[in-house]
Coordinates of C-alpha atoms and ligand atoms in Angstrom, one line a residue:
X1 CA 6.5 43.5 -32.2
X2 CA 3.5 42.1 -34.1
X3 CA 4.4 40.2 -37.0
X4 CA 7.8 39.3 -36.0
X5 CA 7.8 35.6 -35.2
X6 CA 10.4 34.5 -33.2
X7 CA 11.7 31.0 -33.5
X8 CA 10.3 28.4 -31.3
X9 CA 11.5 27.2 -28.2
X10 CA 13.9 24.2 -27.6
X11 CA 12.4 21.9 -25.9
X12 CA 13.2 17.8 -24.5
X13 CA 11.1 15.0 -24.1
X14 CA 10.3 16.4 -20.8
X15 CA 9.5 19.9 -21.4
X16 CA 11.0 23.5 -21.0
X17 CA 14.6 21.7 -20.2
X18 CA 18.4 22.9 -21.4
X19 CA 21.5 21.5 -20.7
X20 CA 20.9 17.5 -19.9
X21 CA 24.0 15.5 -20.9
X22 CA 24.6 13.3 -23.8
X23 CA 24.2 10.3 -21.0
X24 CA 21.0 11.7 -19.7
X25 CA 19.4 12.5 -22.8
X26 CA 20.0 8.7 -24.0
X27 CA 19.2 7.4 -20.8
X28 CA 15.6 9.6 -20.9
X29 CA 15.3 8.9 -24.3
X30 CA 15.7 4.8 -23.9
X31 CA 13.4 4.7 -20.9
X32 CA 10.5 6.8 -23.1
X33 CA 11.3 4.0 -25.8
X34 CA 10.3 1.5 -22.8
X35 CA 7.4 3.1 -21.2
X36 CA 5.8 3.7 -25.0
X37 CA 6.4 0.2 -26.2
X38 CA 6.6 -1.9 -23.4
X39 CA 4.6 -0.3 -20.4
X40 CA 1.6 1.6 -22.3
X41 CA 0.6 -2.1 -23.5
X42 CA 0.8 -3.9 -21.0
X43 CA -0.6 -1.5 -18.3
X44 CA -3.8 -1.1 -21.1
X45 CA -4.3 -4.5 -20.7
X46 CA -3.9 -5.5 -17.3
X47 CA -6.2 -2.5 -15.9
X48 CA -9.1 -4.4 -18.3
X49 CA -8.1 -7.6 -16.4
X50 CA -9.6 -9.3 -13.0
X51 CA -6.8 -9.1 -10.8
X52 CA -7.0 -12.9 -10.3
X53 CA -6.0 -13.2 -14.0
X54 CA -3.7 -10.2 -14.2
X55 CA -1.2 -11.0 -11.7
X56 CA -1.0 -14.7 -12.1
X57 CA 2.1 -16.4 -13.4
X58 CA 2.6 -16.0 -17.4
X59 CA 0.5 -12.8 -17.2
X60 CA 1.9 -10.0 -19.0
X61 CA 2.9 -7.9 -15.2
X62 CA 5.4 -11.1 -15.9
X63 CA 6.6 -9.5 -19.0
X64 CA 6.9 -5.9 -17.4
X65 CA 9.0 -6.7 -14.8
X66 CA 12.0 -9.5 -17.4
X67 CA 11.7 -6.1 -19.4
X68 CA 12.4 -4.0 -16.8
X69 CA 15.5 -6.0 -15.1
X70 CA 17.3 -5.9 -18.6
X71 CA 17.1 -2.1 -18.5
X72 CA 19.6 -1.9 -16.1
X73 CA 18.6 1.1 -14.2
X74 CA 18.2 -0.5 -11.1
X75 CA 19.9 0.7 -7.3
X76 CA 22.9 -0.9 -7.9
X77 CA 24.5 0.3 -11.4
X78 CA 23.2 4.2 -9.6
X79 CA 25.3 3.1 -6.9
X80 CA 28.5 5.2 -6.4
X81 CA 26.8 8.2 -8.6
X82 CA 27.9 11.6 -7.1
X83 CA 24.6 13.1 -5.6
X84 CA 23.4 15.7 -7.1
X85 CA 23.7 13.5 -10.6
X86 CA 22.1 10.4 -9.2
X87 CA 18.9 13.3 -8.0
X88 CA 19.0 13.9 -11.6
X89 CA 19.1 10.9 -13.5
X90 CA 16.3 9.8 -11.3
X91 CA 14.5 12.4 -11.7
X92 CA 14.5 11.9 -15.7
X93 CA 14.3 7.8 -15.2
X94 CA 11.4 7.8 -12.1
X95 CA 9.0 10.7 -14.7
X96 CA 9.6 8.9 -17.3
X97 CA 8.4 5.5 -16.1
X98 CA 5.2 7.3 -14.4
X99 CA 4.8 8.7 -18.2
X100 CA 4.6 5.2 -19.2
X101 CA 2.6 3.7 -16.7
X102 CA 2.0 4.6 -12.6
X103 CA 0.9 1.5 -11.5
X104 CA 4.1 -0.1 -12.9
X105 CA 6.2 2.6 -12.2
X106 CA 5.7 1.8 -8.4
X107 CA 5.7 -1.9 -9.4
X108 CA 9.3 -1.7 -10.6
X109 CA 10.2 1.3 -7.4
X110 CA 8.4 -1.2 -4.6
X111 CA 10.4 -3.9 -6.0
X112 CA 13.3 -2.5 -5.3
X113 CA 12.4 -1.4 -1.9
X114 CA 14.5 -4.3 -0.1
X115 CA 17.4 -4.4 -2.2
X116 CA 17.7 -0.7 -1.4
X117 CA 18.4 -1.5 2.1
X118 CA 20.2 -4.9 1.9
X119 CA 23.0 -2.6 -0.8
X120 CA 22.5 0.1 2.7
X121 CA 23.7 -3.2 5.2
X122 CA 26.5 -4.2 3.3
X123 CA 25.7 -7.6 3.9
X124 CA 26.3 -9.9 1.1
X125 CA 23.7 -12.6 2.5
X126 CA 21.1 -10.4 2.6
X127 CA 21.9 -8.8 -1.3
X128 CA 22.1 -12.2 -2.7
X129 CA 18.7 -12.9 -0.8
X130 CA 16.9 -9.7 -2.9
X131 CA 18.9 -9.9 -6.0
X132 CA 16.8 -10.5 -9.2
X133 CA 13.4 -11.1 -6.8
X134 CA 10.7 -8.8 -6.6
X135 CA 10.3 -7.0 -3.9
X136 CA 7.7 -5.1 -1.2
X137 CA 8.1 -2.5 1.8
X138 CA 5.3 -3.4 4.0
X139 CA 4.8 -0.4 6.2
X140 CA 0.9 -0.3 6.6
X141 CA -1.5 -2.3 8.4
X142 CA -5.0 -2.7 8.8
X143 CA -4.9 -0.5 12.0
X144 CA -2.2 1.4 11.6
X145 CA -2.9 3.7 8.4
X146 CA -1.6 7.6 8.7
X147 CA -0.3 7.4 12.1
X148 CA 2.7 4.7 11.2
X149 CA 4.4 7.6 9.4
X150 CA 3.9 10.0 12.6
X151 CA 8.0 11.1 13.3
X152 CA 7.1 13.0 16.7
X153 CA 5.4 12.0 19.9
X154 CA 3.8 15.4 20.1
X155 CA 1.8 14.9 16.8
X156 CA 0.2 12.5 18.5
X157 CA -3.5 12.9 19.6
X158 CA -3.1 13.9 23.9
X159 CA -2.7 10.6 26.1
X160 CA -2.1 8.7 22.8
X161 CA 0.6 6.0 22.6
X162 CA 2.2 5.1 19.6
X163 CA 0.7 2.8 17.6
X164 CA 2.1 -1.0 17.3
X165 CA -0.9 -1.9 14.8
X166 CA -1.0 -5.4 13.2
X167 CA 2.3 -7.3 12.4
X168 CA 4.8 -7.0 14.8
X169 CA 8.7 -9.0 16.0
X170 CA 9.7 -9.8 19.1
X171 CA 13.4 -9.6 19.2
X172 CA 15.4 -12.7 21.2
X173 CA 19.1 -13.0 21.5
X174 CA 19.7 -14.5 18.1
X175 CA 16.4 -14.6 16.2
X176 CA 13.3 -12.6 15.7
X177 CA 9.8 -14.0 16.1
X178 CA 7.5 -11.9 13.4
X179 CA 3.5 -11.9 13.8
X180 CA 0.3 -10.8 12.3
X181 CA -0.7 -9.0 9.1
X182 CA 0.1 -6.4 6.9
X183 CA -2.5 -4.1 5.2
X184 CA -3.9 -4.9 1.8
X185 CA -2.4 -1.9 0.3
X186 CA 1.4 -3.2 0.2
X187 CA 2.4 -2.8 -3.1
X188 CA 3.6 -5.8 -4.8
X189 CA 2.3 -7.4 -1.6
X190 CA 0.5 -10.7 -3.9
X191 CA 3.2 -11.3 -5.7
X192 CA 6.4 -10.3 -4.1
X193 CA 9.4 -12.5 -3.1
X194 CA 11.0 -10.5 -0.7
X195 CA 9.7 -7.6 1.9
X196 CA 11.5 -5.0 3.4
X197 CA 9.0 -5.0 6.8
X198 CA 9.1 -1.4 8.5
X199 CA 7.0 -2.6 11.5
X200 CA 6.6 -2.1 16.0
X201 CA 9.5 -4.0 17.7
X202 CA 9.8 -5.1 21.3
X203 CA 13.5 -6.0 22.0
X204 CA 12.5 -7.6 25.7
X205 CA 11.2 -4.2 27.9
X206 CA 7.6 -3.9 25.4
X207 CA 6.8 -1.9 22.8
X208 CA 6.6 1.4 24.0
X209 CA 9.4 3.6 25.5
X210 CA 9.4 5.8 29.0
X211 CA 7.9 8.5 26.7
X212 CA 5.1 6.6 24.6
X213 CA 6.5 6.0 21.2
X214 CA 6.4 2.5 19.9
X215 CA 9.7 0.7 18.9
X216 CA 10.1 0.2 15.4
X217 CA 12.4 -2.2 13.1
X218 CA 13.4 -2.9 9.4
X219 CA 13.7 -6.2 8.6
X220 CA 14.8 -7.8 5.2
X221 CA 12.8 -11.5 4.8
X222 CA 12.2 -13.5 1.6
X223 CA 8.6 -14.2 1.6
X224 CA 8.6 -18.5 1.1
X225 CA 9.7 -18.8 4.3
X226 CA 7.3 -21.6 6.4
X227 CA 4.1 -19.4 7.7
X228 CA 4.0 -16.7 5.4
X229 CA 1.0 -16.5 3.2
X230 CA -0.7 -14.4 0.9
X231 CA -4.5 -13.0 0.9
X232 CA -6.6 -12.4 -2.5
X233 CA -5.1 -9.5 -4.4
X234 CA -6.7 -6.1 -4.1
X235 CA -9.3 -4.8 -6.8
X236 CA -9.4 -0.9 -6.4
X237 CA -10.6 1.8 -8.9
X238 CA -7.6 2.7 -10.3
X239 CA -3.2 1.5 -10.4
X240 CA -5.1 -1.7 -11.5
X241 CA -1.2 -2.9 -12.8
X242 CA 0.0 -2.9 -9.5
X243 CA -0.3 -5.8 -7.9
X244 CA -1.7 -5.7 -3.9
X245 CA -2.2 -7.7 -0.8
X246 CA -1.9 -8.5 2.3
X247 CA 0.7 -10.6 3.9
X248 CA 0.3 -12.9 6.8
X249 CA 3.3 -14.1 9.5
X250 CA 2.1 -16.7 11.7
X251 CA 5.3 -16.8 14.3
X252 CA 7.8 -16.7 11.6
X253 CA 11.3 -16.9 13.0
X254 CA 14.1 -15.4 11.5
X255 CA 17.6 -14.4 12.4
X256 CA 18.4 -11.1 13.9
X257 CA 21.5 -10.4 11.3
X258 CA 18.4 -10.0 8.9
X259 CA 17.0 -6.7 11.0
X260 CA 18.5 -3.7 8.8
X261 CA 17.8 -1.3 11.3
X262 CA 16.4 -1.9 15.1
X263 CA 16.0 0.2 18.4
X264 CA 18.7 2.9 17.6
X265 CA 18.7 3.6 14.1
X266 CA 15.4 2.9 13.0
X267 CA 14.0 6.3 13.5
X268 CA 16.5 7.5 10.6
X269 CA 16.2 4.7 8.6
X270 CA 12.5 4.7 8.2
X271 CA 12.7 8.5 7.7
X272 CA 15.3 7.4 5.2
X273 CA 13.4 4.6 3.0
X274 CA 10.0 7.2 3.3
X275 CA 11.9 10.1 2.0
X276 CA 13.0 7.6 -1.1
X277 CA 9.6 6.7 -1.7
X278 CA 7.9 10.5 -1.4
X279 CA 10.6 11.4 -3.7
X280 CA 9.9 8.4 -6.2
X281 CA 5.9 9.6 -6.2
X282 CA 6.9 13.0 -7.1
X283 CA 8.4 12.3 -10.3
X284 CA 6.2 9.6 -10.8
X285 CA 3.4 12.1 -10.4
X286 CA 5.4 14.3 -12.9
X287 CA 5.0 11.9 -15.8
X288 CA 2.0 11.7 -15.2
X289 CA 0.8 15.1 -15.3
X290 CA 2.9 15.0 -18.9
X291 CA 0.9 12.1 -20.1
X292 CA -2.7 14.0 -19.5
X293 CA -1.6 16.9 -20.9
X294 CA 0.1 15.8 -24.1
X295 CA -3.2 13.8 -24.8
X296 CA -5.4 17.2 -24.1
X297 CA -3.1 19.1 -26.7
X298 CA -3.6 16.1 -29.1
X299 CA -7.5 15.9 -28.9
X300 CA -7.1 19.6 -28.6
X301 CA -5.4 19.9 -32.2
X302 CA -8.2 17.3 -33.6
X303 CA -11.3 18.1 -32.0
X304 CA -13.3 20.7 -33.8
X305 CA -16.5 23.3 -32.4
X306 CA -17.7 26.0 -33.4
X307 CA -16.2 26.2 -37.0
X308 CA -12.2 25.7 -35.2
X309 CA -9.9 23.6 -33.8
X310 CA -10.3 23.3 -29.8
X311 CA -6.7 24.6 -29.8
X312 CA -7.2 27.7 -32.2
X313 CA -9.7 29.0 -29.5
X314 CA -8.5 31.3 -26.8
X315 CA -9.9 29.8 -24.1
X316 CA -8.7 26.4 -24.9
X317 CA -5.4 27.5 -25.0
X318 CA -5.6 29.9 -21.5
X319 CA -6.9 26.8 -20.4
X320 CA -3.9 24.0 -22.3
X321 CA -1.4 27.3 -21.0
X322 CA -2.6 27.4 -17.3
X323 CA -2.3 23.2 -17.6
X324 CA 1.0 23.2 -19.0
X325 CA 2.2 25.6 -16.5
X326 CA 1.3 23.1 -13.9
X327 CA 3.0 20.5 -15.4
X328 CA 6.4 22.4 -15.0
X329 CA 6.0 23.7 -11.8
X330 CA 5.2 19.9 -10.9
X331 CA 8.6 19.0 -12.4
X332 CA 10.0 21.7 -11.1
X333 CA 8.7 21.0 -7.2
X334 CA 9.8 17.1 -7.6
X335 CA 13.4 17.8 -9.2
X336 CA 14.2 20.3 -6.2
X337 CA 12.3 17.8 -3.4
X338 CA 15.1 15.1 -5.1
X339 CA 18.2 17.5 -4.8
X340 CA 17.5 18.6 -1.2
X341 CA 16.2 15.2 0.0
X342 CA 20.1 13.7 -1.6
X343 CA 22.5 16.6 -0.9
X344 CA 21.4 18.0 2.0
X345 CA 23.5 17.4 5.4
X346 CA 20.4 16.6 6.8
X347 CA 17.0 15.9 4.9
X348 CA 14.2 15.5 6.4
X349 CA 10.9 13.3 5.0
X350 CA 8.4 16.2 6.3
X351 CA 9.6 18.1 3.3
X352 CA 9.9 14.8 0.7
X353 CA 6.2 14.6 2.4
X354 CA 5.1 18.2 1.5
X355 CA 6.5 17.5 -2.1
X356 CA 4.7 14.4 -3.1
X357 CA 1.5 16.1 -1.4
X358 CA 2.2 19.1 -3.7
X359 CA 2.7 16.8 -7.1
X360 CA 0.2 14.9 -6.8
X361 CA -2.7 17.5 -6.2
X362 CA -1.4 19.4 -8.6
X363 CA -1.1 16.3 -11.1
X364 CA -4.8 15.8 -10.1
X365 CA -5.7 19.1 -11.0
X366 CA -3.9 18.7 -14.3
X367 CA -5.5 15.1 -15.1
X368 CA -8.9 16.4 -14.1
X369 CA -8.6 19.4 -16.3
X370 CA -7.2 17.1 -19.4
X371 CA -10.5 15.0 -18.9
X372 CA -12.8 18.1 -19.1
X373 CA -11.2 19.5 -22.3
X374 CA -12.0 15.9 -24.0
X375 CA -16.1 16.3 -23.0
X376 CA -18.0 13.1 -22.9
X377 CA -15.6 11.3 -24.9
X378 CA -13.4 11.7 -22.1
X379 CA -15.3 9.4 -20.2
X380 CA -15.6 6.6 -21.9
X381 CA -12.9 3.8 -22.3
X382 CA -12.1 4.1 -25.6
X383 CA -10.0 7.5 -24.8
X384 CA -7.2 6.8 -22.1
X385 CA -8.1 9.5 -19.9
X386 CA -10.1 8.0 -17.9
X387 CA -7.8 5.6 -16.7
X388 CA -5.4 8.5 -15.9
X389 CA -7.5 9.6 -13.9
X390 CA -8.8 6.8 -11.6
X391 CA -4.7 6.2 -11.7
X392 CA -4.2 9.8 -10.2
X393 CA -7.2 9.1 -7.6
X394 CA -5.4 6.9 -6.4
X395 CA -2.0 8.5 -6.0
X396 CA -4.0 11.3 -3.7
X397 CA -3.9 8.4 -0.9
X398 CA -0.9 6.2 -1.4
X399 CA 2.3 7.2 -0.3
X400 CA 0.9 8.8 2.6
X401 CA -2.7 10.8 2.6
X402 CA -2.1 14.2 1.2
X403 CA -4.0 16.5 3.4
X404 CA -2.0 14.2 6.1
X405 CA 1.3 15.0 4.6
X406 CA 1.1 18.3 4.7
X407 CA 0.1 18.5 8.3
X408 CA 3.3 16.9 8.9
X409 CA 5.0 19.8 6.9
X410 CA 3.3 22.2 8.5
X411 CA 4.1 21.1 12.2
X412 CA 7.8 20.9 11.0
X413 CA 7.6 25.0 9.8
X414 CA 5.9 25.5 13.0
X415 CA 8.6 23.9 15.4
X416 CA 11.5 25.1 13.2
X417 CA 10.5 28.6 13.4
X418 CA 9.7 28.2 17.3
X419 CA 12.3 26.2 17.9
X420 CA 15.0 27.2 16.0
X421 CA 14.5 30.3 14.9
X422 CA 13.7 29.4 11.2
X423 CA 12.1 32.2 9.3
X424 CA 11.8 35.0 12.5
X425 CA 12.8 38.6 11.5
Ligands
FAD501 C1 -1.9 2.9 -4.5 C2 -1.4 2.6 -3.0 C3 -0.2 2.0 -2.8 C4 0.2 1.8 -1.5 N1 1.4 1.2 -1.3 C5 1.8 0.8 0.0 C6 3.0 0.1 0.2 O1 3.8 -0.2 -0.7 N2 3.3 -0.3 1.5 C7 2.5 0.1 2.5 O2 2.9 -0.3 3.6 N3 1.4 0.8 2.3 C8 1.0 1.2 1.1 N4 -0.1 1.9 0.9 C9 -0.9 2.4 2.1 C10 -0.9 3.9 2.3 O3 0.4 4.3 2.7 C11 -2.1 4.2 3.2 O4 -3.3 3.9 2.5 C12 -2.0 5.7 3.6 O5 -0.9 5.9 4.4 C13 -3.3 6.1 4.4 O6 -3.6 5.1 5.4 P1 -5.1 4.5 5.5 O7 -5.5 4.1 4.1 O8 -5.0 3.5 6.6 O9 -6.0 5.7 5.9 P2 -6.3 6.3 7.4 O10 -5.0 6.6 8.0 O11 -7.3 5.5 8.1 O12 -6.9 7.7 7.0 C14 -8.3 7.9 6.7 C15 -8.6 9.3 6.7 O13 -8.4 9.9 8.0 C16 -7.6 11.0 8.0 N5 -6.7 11.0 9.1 C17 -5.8 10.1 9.5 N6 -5.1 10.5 10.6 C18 -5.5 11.7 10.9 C19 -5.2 12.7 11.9 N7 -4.2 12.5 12.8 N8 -5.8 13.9 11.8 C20 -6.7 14.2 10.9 N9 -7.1 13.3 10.0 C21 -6.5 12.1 10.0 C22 -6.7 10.8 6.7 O14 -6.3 12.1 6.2 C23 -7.7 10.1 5.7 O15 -8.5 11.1 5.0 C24 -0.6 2.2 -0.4 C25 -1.8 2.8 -0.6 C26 -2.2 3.1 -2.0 C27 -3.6 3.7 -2.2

């Protein structure tokens, strides 16, 4: 066959793809627009910022978040898309916004966290209450980490109970008294206006039931309510455009119409809103992987040693083949995470779980390698590299600890192949 080229592939935005719609390829195509010329920018400059300048009113997060309510791509023009369509159109709208920028990629998906669930309610008070407000899921506290995402009593350490943690409500007949802290690490936590709270609950009997597991809640509360504050917001290595914090409740009273989910279907719910967000993180982690490698095949196609191009030696391109290879087994593993988690009869987040923890190592891996193909440049800050990386260090953690995650997975395997039968000859 040698000699006789063949024509090259087609290919999208987004890689080895075929057969998107005339909708989805505008839609993907307008939301690259906005990641290139609105997100890039402003996430360049924020992570250079103090993040006592860079989340303050009139600071260009500001901008980010006007631009991104006029895109319209929010939960409620998806609502009423057919599944398997809405786990695609995400898929292309999530990657490309974690191409743009990570840190406000989960900016914009955190904000959305409680309108999510006040669209789930039904309940036009509590929509109108989230509606054009930037929003927060606090989940995390400063003692309760890994083991507020724990689904079964038996992963529990022996003799364990579950965990209340930090912030907690006391449910009365009509209102709900809410107390204590959230962690630092709620996204959007300095600057949101509204949280989706996914915290312990005791509805008059404690917080534990007869078998040890801690009662939990959802509850949807705008966050200038008398005896909320704020603490400082978080400086961390890397996301620096994501704004975080904690959030304090000193006795905050509320009414009980605003709990979205309590004693009975809270379990689901939670499993629900987690399996959302592990989904999000895998396509986020998808654009990301994209963004690292298009800017090794760049430097690649410029750099020059030993009398060639990086890219016209072989082991460059074994090395740009092995990354790009990642890159579409990463879309790949988040696209079919997205269609299972929305059109199954029953999802589960231990497998949303095992798919973000599988995106983002291998997004790691892929960012890593794109920083060793620059050299030193690679390092220093006036390559964007870097900053993809300490962005992807970061992603290894949030979301749910990786190594974590897949434990969960793997218990799951274990007790549907004992239990059910799953997998047995
Ligand atoms: C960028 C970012 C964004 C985030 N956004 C949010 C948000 O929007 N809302 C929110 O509520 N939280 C958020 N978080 C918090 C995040 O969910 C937690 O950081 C994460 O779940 C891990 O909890 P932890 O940091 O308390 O670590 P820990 O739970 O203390 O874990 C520390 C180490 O111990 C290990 N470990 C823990 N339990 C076990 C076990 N049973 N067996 C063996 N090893 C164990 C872990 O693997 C880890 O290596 C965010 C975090 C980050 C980094």
């Amino acid at each position: 066959m040698a000699g006789h080229d063949i024509a090259w592939p087609h290919l999208e935005l987004s890689g080895f793809d075929a057969g998107f719609s005339e909708e989805e390829l505008a839609i993907q195509q307008g939301v690259h627009r906005f990641a290139a010329e609105v997100m890039r920018p402003i996430a360049r400059e924020l992570d250079r910022m103090a993040p006592e300048q860079a989340y303050e009113p009139g600071s260009p997060l500001w901008d980010f978040h006007r631009a991104f309510a006029k895109l319209g791509i929010g939960p409620e023009t998806m609502a009423g898309m057919e599944p398997r369509a809405l786990a695609r159109m995400e898929s292309l709208v999530i990657s490309e916004l974690g191409w743009g920028d990570v840190g406000l990629a989960v900016s914009a998906g955190a904000g959305e966290m409680p309108i999510r669930a006040a669209l789930g309610s039904g309940d036009p008070e509590l929509i109108q209450m989230c509606e054009g407000r930037i929003g927060c899921w606090a989940a995390t506290q400063p003692d309760r980490g890994s083991d507020g995402l724990l689904l079964y009593g038996e992963e529990r350490f022996p003799g364990a109970k579950g965990n209340v943690g930090n912030l907690v409500a006391r449910f009365g007949a009509d209102e709900i008294v809410i107390h204590g802290q959230s962690s630092a690490w709620v996204s959007n936590g300095y600057v949101a206006q509204v949280a989706l709270l996914d915290i312990a609950a005791d509805y008059g009997e404690g917080f534990h039931d007869d078998r040890g597991n801690a009662h939990g809640c959802n509850i949807v509360v705008p966050l200038d309510l008398p005896g909320i504050s704020k603490g400082r917001p978080l400086a961390k290595l890397g996301k620096r455009a994501l704004p975080q914090g904690e959030i304090f409740f000193d006795n905050v009273k509320v009414p009980r119409r605003w709990a979205v989910a309590t004693r009975d279907d809270y379990a689901i719910k939670h499993a629900g809103a987690w399996a959302q967000a592990g989904t999000a993180m895998s396509h986020v982690a998808t654009g990301l992987a994209r963004a690292a490698f298009e800017l090794a095949l760049a430097y690649a196609n410029e750099r020059r040693q030993g009398g060639a191009l990086l890219a016209d030696l072989q082991l460059t391109q074994y090395r740009l083949g092995t990354m790009g290879a990642k890159v579409e087994a990463i879309k790949a593993m988040a696209r079919h995470v997205a269609e299972y988690t929305k059109c199954s009869p029953r999802p589960h987040p231990y497998f949303t779980a095992a798919g973000k923890a599988f995106c983002n190592s291998e997004m790691f891996a892929v960012v890593n390698e794109a920083l060793q193909l620059f050299g030193g440049v690679g390092l220093t800050q006036e390559y964007p590299i870097e900053k993809l990386l300490r962005d992807a260090r970061a992603m290894q953690i949030e979301d749910g600890e990786n190594n974590l995650l897949l434990m969960h997975f793997g218990f799951l395997m274990t007790r549907l192949n004992r239990l059910e039968g799953w997998g047995q000859p």
